[in-house]
PDB file of C-alpha atoms in Angstrom:
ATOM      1  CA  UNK A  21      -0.543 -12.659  13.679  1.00 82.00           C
ATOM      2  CA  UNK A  22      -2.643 -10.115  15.663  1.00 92.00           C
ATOM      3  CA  UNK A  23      -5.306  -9.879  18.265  1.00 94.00           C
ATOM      4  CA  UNK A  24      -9.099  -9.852  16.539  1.00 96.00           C
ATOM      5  CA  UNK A  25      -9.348  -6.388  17.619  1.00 96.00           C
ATOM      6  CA  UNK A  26      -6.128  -5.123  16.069  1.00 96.00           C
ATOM      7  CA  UNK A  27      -8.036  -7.091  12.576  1.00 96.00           C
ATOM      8  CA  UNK A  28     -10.826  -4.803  12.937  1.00 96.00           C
ATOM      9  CA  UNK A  29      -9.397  -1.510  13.771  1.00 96.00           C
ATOM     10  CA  UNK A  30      -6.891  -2.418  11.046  1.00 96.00           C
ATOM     11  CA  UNK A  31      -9.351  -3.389   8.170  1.00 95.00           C
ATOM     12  CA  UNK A  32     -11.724  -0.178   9.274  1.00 97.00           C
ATOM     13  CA  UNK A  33     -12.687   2.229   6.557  1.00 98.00           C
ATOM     14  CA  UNK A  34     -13.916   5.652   6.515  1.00 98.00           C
ATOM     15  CA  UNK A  35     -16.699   7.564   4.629  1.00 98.00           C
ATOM     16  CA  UNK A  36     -16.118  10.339   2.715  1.00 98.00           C
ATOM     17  CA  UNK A  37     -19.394  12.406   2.093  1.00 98.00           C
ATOM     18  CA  UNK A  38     -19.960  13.117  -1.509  1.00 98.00           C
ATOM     19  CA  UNK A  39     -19.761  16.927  -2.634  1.00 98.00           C
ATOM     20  CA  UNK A  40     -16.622  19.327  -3.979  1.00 97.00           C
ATOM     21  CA  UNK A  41     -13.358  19.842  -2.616  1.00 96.00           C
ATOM     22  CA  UNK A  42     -10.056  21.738  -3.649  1.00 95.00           C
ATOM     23  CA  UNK A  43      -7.310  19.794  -5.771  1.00 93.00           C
ATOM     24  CA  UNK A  44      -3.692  20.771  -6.384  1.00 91.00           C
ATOM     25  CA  UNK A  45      -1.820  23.774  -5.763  1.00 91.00           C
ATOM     26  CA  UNK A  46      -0.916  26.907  -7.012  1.00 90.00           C
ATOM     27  CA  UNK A  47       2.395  26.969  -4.884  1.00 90.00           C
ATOM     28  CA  UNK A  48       5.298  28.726  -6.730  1.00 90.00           C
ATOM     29  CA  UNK A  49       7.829  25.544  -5.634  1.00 91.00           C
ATOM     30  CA  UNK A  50       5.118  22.876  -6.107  1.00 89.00           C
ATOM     31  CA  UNK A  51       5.903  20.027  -8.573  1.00 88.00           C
ATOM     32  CA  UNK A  52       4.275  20.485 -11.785  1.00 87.00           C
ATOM     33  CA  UNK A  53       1.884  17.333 -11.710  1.00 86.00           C
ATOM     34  CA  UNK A  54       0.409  18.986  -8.264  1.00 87.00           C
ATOM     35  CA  UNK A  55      -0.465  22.140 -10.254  1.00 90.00           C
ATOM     36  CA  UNK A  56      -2.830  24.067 -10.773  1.00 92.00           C
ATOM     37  CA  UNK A  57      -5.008  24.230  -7.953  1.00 91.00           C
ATOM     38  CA  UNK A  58      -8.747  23.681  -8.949  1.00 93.00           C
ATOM     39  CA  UNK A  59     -11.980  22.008  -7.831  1.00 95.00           C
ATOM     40  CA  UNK A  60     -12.750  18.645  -7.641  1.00 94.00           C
ATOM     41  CA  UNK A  61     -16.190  17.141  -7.084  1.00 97.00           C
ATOM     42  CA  UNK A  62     -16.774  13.578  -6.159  1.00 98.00           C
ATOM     43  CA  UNK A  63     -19.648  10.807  -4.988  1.00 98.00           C
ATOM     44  CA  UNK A  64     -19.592   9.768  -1.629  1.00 98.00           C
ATOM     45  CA  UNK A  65     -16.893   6.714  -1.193  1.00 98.00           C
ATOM     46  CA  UNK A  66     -15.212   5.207   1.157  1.00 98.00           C
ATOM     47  CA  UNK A  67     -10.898   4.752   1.634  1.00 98.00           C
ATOM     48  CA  UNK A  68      -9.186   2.686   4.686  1.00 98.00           C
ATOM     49  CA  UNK A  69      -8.452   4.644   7.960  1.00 98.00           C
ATOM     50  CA  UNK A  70      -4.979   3.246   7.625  1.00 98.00           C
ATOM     51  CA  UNK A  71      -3.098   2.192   4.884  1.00 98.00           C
ATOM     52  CA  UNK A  72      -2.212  -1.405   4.316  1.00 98.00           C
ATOM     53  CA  UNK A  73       0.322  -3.166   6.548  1.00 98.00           C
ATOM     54  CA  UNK A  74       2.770  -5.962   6.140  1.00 98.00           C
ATOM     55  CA  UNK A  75       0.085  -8.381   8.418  1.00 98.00           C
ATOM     56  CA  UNK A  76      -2.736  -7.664   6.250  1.00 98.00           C
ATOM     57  CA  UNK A  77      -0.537  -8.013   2.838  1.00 98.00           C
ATOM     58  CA  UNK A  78       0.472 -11.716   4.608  1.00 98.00           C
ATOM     59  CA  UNK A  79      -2.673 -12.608   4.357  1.00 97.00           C
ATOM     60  CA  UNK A  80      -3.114 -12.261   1.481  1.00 98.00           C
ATOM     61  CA  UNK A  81       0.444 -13.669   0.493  1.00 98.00           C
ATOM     62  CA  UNK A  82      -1.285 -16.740   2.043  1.00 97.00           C
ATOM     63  CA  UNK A  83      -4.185 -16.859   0.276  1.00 98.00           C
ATOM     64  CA  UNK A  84      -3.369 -16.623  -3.174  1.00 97.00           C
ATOM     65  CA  UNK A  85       0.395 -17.736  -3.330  1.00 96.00           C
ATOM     66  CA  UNK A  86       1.762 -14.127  -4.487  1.00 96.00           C
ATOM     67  CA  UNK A  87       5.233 -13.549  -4.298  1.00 96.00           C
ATOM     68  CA  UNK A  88       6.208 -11.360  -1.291  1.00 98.00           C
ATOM     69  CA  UNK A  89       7.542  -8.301  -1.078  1.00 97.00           C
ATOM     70  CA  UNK A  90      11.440  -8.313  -1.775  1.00 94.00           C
ATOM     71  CA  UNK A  91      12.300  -6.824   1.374  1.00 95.00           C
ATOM     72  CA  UNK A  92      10.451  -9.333   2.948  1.00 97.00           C
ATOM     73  CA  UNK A  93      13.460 -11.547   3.851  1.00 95.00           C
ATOM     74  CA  UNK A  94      12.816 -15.682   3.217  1.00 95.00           C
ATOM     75  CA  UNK A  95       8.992 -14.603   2.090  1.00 94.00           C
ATOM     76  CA  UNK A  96       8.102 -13.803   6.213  1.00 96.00           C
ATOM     77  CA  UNK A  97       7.540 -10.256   7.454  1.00 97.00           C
ATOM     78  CA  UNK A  98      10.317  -8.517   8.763  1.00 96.00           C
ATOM     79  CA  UNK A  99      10.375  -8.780  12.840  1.00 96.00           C
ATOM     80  CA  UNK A 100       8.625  -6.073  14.557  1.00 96.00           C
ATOM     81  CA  UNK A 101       7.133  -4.687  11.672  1.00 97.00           C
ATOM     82  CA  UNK A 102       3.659  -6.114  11.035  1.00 98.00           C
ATOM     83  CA  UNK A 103       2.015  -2.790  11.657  1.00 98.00           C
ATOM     84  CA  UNK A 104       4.870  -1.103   9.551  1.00 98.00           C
ATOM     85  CA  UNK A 105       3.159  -0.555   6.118  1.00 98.00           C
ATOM     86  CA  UNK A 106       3.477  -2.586   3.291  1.00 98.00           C
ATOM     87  CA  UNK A 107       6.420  -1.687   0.970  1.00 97.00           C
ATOM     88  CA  UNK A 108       8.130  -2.687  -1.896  1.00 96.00           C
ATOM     89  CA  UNK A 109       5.033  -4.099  -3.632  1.00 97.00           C
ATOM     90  CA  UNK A 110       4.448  -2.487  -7.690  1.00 96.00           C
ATOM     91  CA  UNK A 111       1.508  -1.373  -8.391  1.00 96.00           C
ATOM     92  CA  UNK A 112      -0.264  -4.891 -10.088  1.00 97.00           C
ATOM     93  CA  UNK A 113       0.434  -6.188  -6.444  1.00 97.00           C
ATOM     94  CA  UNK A 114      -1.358  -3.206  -5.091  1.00 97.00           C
ATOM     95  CA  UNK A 115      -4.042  -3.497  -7.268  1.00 98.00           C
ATOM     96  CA  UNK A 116      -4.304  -7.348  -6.945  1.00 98.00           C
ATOM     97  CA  UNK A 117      -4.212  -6.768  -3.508  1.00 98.00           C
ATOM     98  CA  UNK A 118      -7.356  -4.575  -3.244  1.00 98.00           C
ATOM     99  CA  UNK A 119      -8.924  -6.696  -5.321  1.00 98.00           C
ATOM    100  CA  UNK A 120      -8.436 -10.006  -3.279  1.00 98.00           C
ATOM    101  CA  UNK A 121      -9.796  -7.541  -0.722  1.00 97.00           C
ATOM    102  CA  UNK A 122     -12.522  -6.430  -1.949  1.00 97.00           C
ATOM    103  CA  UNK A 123     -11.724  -3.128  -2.779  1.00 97.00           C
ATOM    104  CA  UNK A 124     -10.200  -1.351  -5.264  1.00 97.00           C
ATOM    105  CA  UNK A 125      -7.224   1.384  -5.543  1.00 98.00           C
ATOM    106  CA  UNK A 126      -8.528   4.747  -4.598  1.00 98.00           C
ATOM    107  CA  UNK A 127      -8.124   7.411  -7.572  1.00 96.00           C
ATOM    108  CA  UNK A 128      -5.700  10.395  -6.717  1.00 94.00           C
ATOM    109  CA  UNK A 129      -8.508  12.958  -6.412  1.00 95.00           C
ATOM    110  CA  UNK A 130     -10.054  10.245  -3.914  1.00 97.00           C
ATOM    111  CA  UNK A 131      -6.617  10.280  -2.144  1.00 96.00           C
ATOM    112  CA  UNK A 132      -5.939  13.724  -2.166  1.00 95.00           C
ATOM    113  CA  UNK A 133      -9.992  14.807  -0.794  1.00 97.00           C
ATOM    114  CA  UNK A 134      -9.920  11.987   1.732  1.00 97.00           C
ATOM    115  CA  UNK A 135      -6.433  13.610   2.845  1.00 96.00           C
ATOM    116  CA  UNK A 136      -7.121  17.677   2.620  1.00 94.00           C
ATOM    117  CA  UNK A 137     -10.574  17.158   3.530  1.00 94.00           C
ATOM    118  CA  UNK A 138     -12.754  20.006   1.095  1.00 92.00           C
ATOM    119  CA  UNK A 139     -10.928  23.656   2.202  1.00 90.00           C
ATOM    120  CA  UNK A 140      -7.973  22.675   0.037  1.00 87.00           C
ATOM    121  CA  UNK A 141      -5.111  22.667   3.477  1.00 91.00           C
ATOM    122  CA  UNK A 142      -2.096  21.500   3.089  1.00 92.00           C
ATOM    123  CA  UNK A 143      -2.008  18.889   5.636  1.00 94.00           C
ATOM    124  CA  UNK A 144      -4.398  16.423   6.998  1.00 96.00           C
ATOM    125  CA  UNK A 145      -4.413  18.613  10.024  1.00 95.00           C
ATOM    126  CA  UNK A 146      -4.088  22.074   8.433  1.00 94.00           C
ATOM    127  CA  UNK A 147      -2.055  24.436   6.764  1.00 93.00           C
ATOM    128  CA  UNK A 148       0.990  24.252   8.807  1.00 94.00           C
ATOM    129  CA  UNK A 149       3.862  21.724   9.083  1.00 92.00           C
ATOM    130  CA  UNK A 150       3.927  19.754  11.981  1.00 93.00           C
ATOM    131  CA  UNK A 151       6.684  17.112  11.996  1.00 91.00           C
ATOM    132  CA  UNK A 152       4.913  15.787  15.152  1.00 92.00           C
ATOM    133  CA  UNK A 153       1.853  14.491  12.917  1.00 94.00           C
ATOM    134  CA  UNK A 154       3.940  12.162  10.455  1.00 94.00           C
ATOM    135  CA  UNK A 155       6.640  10.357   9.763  1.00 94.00           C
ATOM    136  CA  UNK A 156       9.284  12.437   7.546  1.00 88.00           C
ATOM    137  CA  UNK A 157      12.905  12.861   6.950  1.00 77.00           C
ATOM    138  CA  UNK A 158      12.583  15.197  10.097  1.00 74.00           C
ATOM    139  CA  UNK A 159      11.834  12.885  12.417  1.00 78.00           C
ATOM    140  CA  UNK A 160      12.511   9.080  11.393  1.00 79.00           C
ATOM    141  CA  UNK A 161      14.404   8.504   8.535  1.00 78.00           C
ATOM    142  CA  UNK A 162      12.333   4.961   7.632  1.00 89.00           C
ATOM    143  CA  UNK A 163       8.889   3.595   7.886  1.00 94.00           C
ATOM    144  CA  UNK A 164       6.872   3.974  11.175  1.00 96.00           C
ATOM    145  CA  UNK A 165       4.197   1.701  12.102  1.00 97.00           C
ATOM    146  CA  UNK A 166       0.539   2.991  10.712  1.00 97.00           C
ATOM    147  CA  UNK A 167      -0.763   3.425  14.004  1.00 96.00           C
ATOM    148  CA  UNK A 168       1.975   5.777  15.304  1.00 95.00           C
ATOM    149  CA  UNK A 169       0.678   9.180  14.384  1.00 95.00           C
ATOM    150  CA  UNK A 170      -3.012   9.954  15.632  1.00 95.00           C
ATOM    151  CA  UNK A 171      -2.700  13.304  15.324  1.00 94.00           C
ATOM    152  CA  UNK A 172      -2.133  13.384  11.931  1.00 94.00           C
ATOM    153  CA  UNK A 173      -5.587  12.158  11.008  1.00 96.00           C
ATOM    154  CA  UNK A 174      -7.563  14.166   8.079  1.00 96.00           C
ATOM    155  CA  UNK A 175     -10.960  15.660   8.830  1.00 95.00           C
ATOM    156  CA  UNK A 176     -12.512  12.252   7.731  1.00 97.00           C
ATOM    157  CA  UNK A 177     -10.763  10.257  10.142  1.00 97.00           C
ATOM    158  CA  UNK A 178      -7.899   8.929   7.760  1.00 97.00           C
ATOM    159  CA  UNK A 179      -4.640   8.092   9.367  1.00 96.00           C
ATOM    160  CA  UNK A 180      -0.934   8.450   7.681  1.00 95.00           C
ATOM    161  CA  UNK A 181      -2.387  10.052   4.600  1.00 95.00           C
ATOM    162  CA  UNK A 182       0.942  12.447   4.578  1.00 93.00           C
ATOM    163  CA  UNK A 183       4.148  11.093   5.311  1.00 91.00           C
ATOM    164  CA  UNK A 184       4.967   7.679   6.365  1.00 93.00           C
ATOM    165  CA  UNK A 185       5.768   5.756   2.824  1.00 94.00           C
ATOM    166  CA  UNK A 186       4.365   6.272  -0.798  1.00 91.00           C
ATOM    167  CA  UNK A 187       1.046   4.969  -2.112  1.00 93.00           C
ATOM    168  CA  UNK A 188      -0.751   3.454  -5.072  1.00 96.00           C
ATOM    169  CA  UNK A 189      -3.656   5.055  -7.008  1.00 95.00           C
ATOM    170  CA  UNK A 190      -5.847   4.003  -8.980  1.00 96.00           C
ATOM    171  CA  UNK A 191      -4.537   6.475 -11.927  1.00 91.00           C
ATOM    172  CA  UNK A 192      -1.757   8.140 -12.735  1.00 81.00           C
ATOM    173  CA  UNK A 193       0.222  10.909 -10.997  1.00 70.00           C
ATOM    174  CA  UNK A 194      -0.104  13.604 -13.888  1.00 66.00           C
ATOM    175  CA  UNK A 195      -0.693  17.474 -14.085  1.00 60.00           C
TER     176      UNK A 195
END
């Protein structure tokens, strides 16, 4: 489906050092599972640089027999969109996924540090809003392809850890 290189860019993960960072928010308008704002502290781990696209999930579609995602139309990848990001997959084919990988879903504070970085900011980039860092109802109005937004990376090297689509953690989403 892709070049070897495109593979290993694609499959690439990034360290995050061990140590404590800021969770949450104390932001009036903030939902309430993203409050309060308080201080984390995890081991060192390590998240992919990009999150999981439609080629990588057909590989595994085509290792283990899985049903495909159901906007996957006739079980093949939608045209043009095999460095879109996976959608439309629950969270047992996330986890199954990761698995088969041999990985595992990252937890939310793993998410959210990897993401911030360990000053609590708002963004991957910083505090401010930058609609030319991600992919949101500003600019697109559907899924972008993972590589699209370099700028937005976090501090740690993650790409599309704001914006874009959704993702899967390990736990769940609670105050």
């Amino acid at each position: 489906l892709l070049p070897k290189t495109k593979w290993l860019e694609l499959d690439t993960m990034v360290t995050i050092p061990a140590g404590p960072f800021i969770m949450g928010t104390n932001l009036e308008r903030a939902d309430d599972q993203d409050k309060p704002e308080h201080k984390g502290n995890l081991p060192e781990y390590k998240i992919d640089k990009y999150p999981v696209t439609n080629a990588q999930y057909a590989r595994f579609i085509a290792a283990t027999g899985r049903r495909p995602p159901s906007n996957w139309k006739n079980g093949k990848v939608p045209q043009g969109e095999l460095l879109f990001p996976v959608t439309m997959v629950d969270w047992y084919d996330a986890s199954a996924y990761a698995k088969w990988a041999g990985k595992r879903l990252p937890t939310e504070a793993e998410y959210e540090k990897a993401g911030r970085g360990t000053d609590g900011r708002r963004w991957p980039w910083g505090n401010k809003m930058d609609p030319s860092r991600l992919n949101t109802y500003y600019n697109k109005g559907s899924a972008t392809p993972v590589t699209e937004y370099p700028n937005g990376v976090s501090q740690y090297g993650a790409i599309d850890m704001s914006g874009n689509v959704n993702e899967w953690t390990e736990d769940d989403f609670e105050p």
